[in-house]
Amino acid sequence: MKATYTQKSQEIIFHNNTYEASDLYRYLRREDVLILLNRLPVEEYAHLKSVTFKTCEGADAYGFVYHRRPTGIVICDQSRRTTIRTISAKRGSLEEFGALNNIKWPTLAIRRYLLYHTFLHELRHTQLLENGKKRTRDKMPLEKQANEYADYWRGELYQNHFEHPDPVHNLPSEAEKERLQQYWPKAMEYLQKGMRYKNRKDDRNALLNHEQAIQKIKLYHGDLAIENEDIKKMSWNIIGPHYSLFNMDLGATDDANTYEKVVELLKEHCEIEIINEDNYFELLKVDVNEDEYRKKFRFIDFELQEAEFQLCWAKNYKTNLQMIKPEMITERHLNLFDEIKALITQILKKKHEKN
């Protein structure tokens, strides 16, 4: 869907200040703001010159305007684990944004709040009053007026359905609210349990609980036509434990002997189905001699009990066995990988003793 923007909105300058803190997340984009502005009468934002997305000081900062230059709005990046304070959210119904009380907000709810409350609130602060005051800051509307303005326009804009694939521009549907009640609290419960296990260095239970959280989040999202940002923000919870649990380092080696022995063991003792073997050479499409390449790198992908694995050897590095991440990790996957590790360790030990 291609949006049509007014000439005035296209004249607004957008700044995307870079940030380094990995915990911060940019919830709004230029297109989000432009769609909102073009739903308003032009006179409401005729004076607006810039919108800046940036990292702000202060844990509770959502957005602001500069007192000396009240023609630009700043929207603040938020923590990936953020939730809107209850005292702030009371300015509008939690249901209006698609959130529940006393529980972490979904990304969609935070975006609704930042766009249809915070931005509208700050927009009112840029509309200077004709009150005869000299100082610019004395002409700026008060907090109460800004809140009333945001509530009014949010009510007006949300009154009729707006045809757009991003649900941030409409009130939560009945289906979204039902899924929110049914799946979101359970997802956050699993997430918190996973974090507690992670803090105890219990990667196994941390991973299982985070996987359960992801499944519940997927059920909450349902048919929402947006990228699943809630799961993207959780990826850092999965990567570490997954690598720790599904990775077997068989040691550094200058030749491929260990790799070849393990391949033989797998074929002999397990009913494996080979998916790929040594095909990285073709995929890389590099101009090197294939024989030379095979002296430096070997790999095999195989399937066992509907789980996919990769055994890889790289010269002067290590022989490594890992599980390729399935759609959902279960206790069965963990047990299966443990069994394969035990089998390889045991047989390699026996072969070493014979030699």
Tab-separated table of N, CA, C and O in Angstrom, residues 137-194:
chain	number	residue	atom	x	y	z
A	137	ARG	N	9.071	29.556	26.235
A	137	ARG	CA	8.615	28.480	27.111
A	137	ARG	C	7.311	28.831	27.821
A	137	ARG	O	6.540	27.950	28.189
A	138	ASP	N	7.056	30.115	28.016
A	138	ASP	CA	5.808	30.542	28.667
A	138	ASP	C	4.621	30.492	27.714
A	138	ASP	O	3.466	30.582	28.148
A	139	LYS	N	4.907	30.371	26.417
A	139	LYS	CA	3.831	30.276	25.427
A	139	LYS	C	3.441	28.821	25.139
A	139	LYS	O	2.448	28.573	24.466
A	140	MET	N	4.244	27.888	25.647
A	140	MET	CA	3.980	26.478	25.370
A	140	MET	C	2.815	25.970	26.208
A	140	MET	O	2.725	26.277	27.410
A	141	PRO	N	1.898	25.207	25.631
A	141	PRO	CA	0.767	24.663	26.386
A	141	PRO	C	1.233	23.824	27.571
A	141	PRO	O	2.287	23.175	27.511
A	142	LEU	N	0.456	23.805	28.631
A	142	LEU	CA	0.791	23.043	29.826
A	142	LEU	C	0.579	21.543	29.593
A	142	LEU	O	-0.046	21.127	28.609
A	143	GLU	N	1.089	20.735	30.534
A	143	GLU	CA	0.981	19.276	30.420
A	143	GLU	C	-0.477	18.827	30.309
A	143	GLU	O	-0.808	17.941	29.515
A	144	LYS	N	-1.346	19.446	31.104
A	144	LYS	CA	-2.755	19.067	31.068
A	144	LYS	C	-3.353	19.315	29.687
A	144	LYS	O	-4.096	18.477	29.156
A	145	GLN	N	-3.009	20.448	29.097
A	145	GLN	CA	-3.528	20.773	27.765
A	145	GLN	C	-2.984	19.792	26.715
A	145	GLN	O	-3.700	19.374	25.804
A	146	ALA	N	-1.715	19.432	26.863
A	146	ALA	CA	-1.101	18.491	25.913
A	146	ALA	C	-1.740	17.108	26.025
A	146	ALA	O	-1.991	16.437	25.019
A	147	ASN	N	-2.044	16.695	27.255
A	147	ASN	CA	-2.705	15.404	27.457
A	147	ASN	C	-4.108	15.391	26.859
A	147	ASN	O	-4.525	14.419	26.217
A	148	GLU	N	-4.838	16.476	27.097
A	148	GLU	CA	-6.203	16.586	26.553
A	148	GLU	C	-6.180	16.571	25.028
A	148	GLU	O	-7.045	15.966	24.387
A	149	TYR	N	-5.192	17.232	24.451
A	149	TYR	CA	-5.038	17.274	23.001
A	149	TYR	C	-4.793	15.870	22.450
A	149	TYR	O	-5.413	15.449	21.464
A	150	ALA	N	-3.872	15.129	23.081
A	150	ALA	CA	-3.554	13.768	22.639
A	150	ALA	C	-4.776	12.860	22.758
A	150	ALA	O	-5.086	12.076	21.851
A	151	ASP	N	-5.486	12.981	23.886
A	151	ASP	CA	-6.676	12.147	24.083
A	151	ASP	C	-7.751	12.460	23.036
A	151	ASP	O	-8.414	11.546	22.524
A	152	TYR	N	-7.910	13.755	22.734
A	152	TYR	CA	-8.938	14.156	21.772
A	152	TYR	C	-8.644	13.584	20.388
A	152	TYR	O	-9.506	12.956	19.765
A	153	TRP	N	-7.420	13.826	19.894
A	153	TRP	CA	-7.114	13.386	18.538
A	153	TRP	C	-7.003	11.866	18.424
A	153	TRP	O	-7.341	11.292	17.395
A	154	ARG	N	-6.543	11.232	19.493
A	154	ARG	CA	-6.518	9.764	19.454
A	154	ARG	C	-7.936	9.221	19.334
A	154	ARG	O	-8.201	8.286	18.570
A	155	GLY	N	-8.839	9.833	20.082
A	155	GLY	CA	-10.240	9.417	19.999
A	155	GLY	C	-10.830	9.647	18.621
A	155	GLY	O	-11.558	8.808	18.090
A	156	GLU	N	-10.489	10.800	18.026
A	156	GLU	CA	-10.988	11.107	16.689
A	156	GLU	C	-10.436	10.142	15.639
A	156	GLU	O	-11.164	9.643	14.784
A	157	LEU	N	-9.134	9.898	15.698
A	157	LEU	CA	-8.482	9.071	14.679
A	157	LEU	C	-8.822	7.591	14.824
A	157	LEU	O	-8.869	6.862	13.834
A	158	TYR	N	-9.041	7.173	16.052
A	158	TYR	CA	-9.362	5.763	16.289
A	158	TYR	C	-10.862	5.478	16.168
A	158	TYR	O	-11.288	4.333	16.258
A	159	GLN	N	-11.644	6.537	15.996
A	159	GLN	CA	-13.102	6.358	15.957
A	159	GLN	C	-13.543	5.516	14.768
A	159	GLN	O	-14.422	4.664	14.876
A	160	ASN	N	-12.940	5.772	13.609
A	160	ASN	CA	-13.267	5.018	12.399
A	160	ASN	C	-12.061	4.191	11.966
A	160	ASN	O	-10.908	4.633	12.082
A	161	HIS	N	-12.316	3.020	11.453
A	161	HIS	CA	-11.228	2.120	11.045
A	161	HIS	C	-10.419	2.756	9.921
A	161	HIS	O	-10.961	3.289	8.957
A	162	PHE	N	-9.079	2.708	10.070
A	162	PHE	CA	-8.164	3.239	9.065
A	162	PHE	C	-7.570	2.062	8.290
A	162	PHE	O	-6.980	1.155	8.881
A	163	GLU	N	-7.738	2.081	6.989
A	163	GLU	CA	-7.291	0.961	6.163
A	163	GLU	C	-5.776	0.996	6.007
A	163	GLU	O	-5.226	1.799	5.239
A	164	HIS	N	-5.099	0.139	6.756
A	164	HIS	CA	-3.640	0.047	6.686
A	164	HIS	C	-3.220	-1.288	7.287
A	164	HIS	O	-3.808	-1.739	8.275
A	165	PRO	N	-2.198	-1.937	6.699
A	165	PRO	CA	-1.786	-3.252	7.208
A	165	PRO	C	-1.174	-3.232	8.598
A	165	PRO	O	-1.207	-4.245	9.307
A	166	ASP	N	-0.608	-2.078	9.007
A	166	ASP	CA	-0.003	-1.993	10.339
A	166	ASP	C	-1.089	-1.676	11.365
A	166	ASP	O	-1.678	-0.595	11.341
A	167	PRO	N	-1.361	-2.575	12.309
A	167	PRO	CA	-2.457	-2.366	13.280
A	167	PRO	C	-2.203	-1.243	14.275
A	167	PRO	O	-3.093	-0.905	15.058
A	168	VAL	N	-0.994	-0.645	14.267
A	168	VAL	CA	-0.713	0.440	15.196
A	168	VAL	C	-1.643	1.619	14.952
A	168	VAL	O	-1.911	2.418	15.862
A	169	HIS	N	-2.184	1.747	13.744
A	169	HIS	CA	-3.006	2.909	13.391
A	169	HIS	C	-4.488	2.695	13.687
A	169	HIS	O	-5.314	3.516	13.301
A	170	ASN	N	-4.805	1.614	14.373
A	170	ASN	CA	-6.198	1.357	14.775
A	170	ASN	C	-6.244	0.833	16.198
A	170	ASN	O	-5.234	0.341	16.734
A	171	LEU	N	-7.408	0.933	16.789
A	171	LEU	CA	-7.616	0.305	18.099
A	171	LEU	C	-7.408	-1.202	17.979
A	171	LEU	O	-7.610	-1.777	16.911
A	172	PRO	N	-7.016	-1.862	19.072
A	172	PRO	CA	-6.892	-3.326	19.023
A	172	PRO	C	-8.229	-3.963	18.651
A	172	PRO	O	-9.283	-3.567	19.166
A	173	SER	N	-8.173	-4.925	17.747
A	173	SER	CA	-9.389	-5.643	17.368
A	173	SER	C	-9.812	-6.565	18.507
A	173	SER	O	-9.038	-6.824	19.435
A	174	GLU	N	-11.028	-7.066	18.427
A	174	GLU	CA	-11.505	-8.002	19.451
A	174	GLU	C	-10.634	-9.256	19.473
A	174	GLU	O	-10.348	-9.806	20.538
A	175	ALA	N	-10.201	-9.700	18.290
A	175	ALA	CA	-9.344	-10.890	18.215
A	175	ALA	C	-7.999	-10.636	18.884
A	175	ALA	O	-7.476	-11.488	19.603
A	176	GLU	N	-7.434	-9.436	18.658
A	176	GLU	CA	-6.149	-9.100	19.288
A	176	GLU	C	-6.297	-9.050	20.804
A	176	GLU	O	-5.444	-9.571	21.542
A	177	LYS	N	-7.375	-8.436	21.292
A	177	LYS	CA	-7.585	-8.339	22.739
A	177	LYS	C	-7.776	-9.718	23.368
A	177	LYS	O	-7.277	-9.980	24.462
A	178	GLU	N	-8.461	-10.592	22.652
A	178	GLU	CA	-8.676	-11.946	23.161
A	178	GLU	C	-7.355	-12.715	23.247
A	178	GLU	O	-7.075	-13.381	24.246
A	179	ARG	N	-6.536	-12.593	22.194
A	179	ARG	CA	-5.236	-13.275	22.205
A	179	ARG	C	-4.316	-12.673	23.267
A	179	ARG	O	-3.512	-13.376	23.884
A	180	LEU	N	-4.411	-11.357	23.468
A	180	LEU	CA	-3.616	-10.691	24.489
A	180	LEU	C	-3.906	-11.282	25.866
A	180	LEU	O	-2.985	-11.616	26.629
A	181	GLN	N	-5.184	-11.421	26.198
A	181	GLN	CA	-5.587	-11.982	27.494
A	181	GLN	C	-5.189	-13.453	27.625
A	181	GLN	O	-4.767	-13.904	28.692
A	182	GLN	N	-5.305	-14.183	26.533
A	182	GLN	CA	-5.117	-15.637	26.577
A	182	GLN	C	-3.646	-16.061	26.570
A	182	GLN	O	-3.269	-16.999	27.288
A	183	TYR	N	-2.803	-15.362	25.778
A	183	TYR	CA	-1.444	-15.854	25.569
A	183	TYR	C	-0.346	-14.975	26.147
A	183	TYR	O	0.714	-15.477	26.519
A	184	TRP	N	-0.547	-13.651	26.197
A	184	TRP	CA	0.546	-12.774	26.591
A	184	TRP	C	1.015	-12.978	28.039
A	184	TRP	O	2.231	-13.064	28.280
A	185	PRO	N	0.117	-13.076	29.034
A	185	PRO	CA	0.596	-13.286	30.413
A	185	PRO	C	1.418	-14.572	30.553
A	185	PRO	O	2.425	-14.603	31.260
A	186	LYS	N	0.983	-15.631	29.863
A	186	LYS	CA	1.713	-16.896	29.947
A	186	LYS	C	3.087	-16.751	29.299
A	186	LYS	O	4.092	-17.283	29.807
A	187	ALA	N	3.155	-16.013	28.192
A	187	ALA	CA	4.446	-15.794	27.525
A	187	ALA	C	5.412	-15.070	28.454
A	187	ALA	O	6.594	-15.440	28.551
A	188	MET	N	4.931	-14.042	29.158
A	188	MET	CA	5.797	-13.291	30.060
A	188	MET	C	6.200	-14.121	31.276
A	188	MET	O	7.290	-13.971	31.823
A	189	GLU	N	5.312	-15.032	31.686
A	189	GLU	CA	5.636	-15.930	32.799
A	189	GLU	C	6.803	-16.848	32.413
A	189	GLU	O	7.752	-17.036	33.180
A	190	TYR	N	6.720	-17.428	31.211
A	190	TYR	CA	7.812	-18.278	30.732
A	190	TYR	C	9.102	-17.472	30.566
A	190	TYR	O	10.204	-17.958	30.870
A	191	LEU	N	8.987	-16.244	30.072
A	191	LEU	CA	10.155	-15.401	29.871
A	191	LEU	C	10.862	-15.115	31.190
A	191	LEU	O	12.097	-15.211	31.288
A	192	GLN	N	10.096	-14.786	32.222
A	192	GLN	CA	10.678	-14.490	33.525
A	192	GLN	C	11.322	-15.732	34.143
A	192	GLN	O	12.405	-15.652	34.747
A	193	LYS	N	10.673	-16.880	33.985
A	193	LYS	CA	11.259	-18.120	34.492
A	193	LYS	C	12.571	-18.409	33.770
A	193	LYS	O	13.562	-18.820	34.388
A	194	GLY	N	12.575	-18.199	32.449
A	194	GLY	CA	13.794	-18.407	31.683
A	194	GLY	C	14.925	-17.505	32.149
A	194	GLY	O	16.078	-17.940	32.231
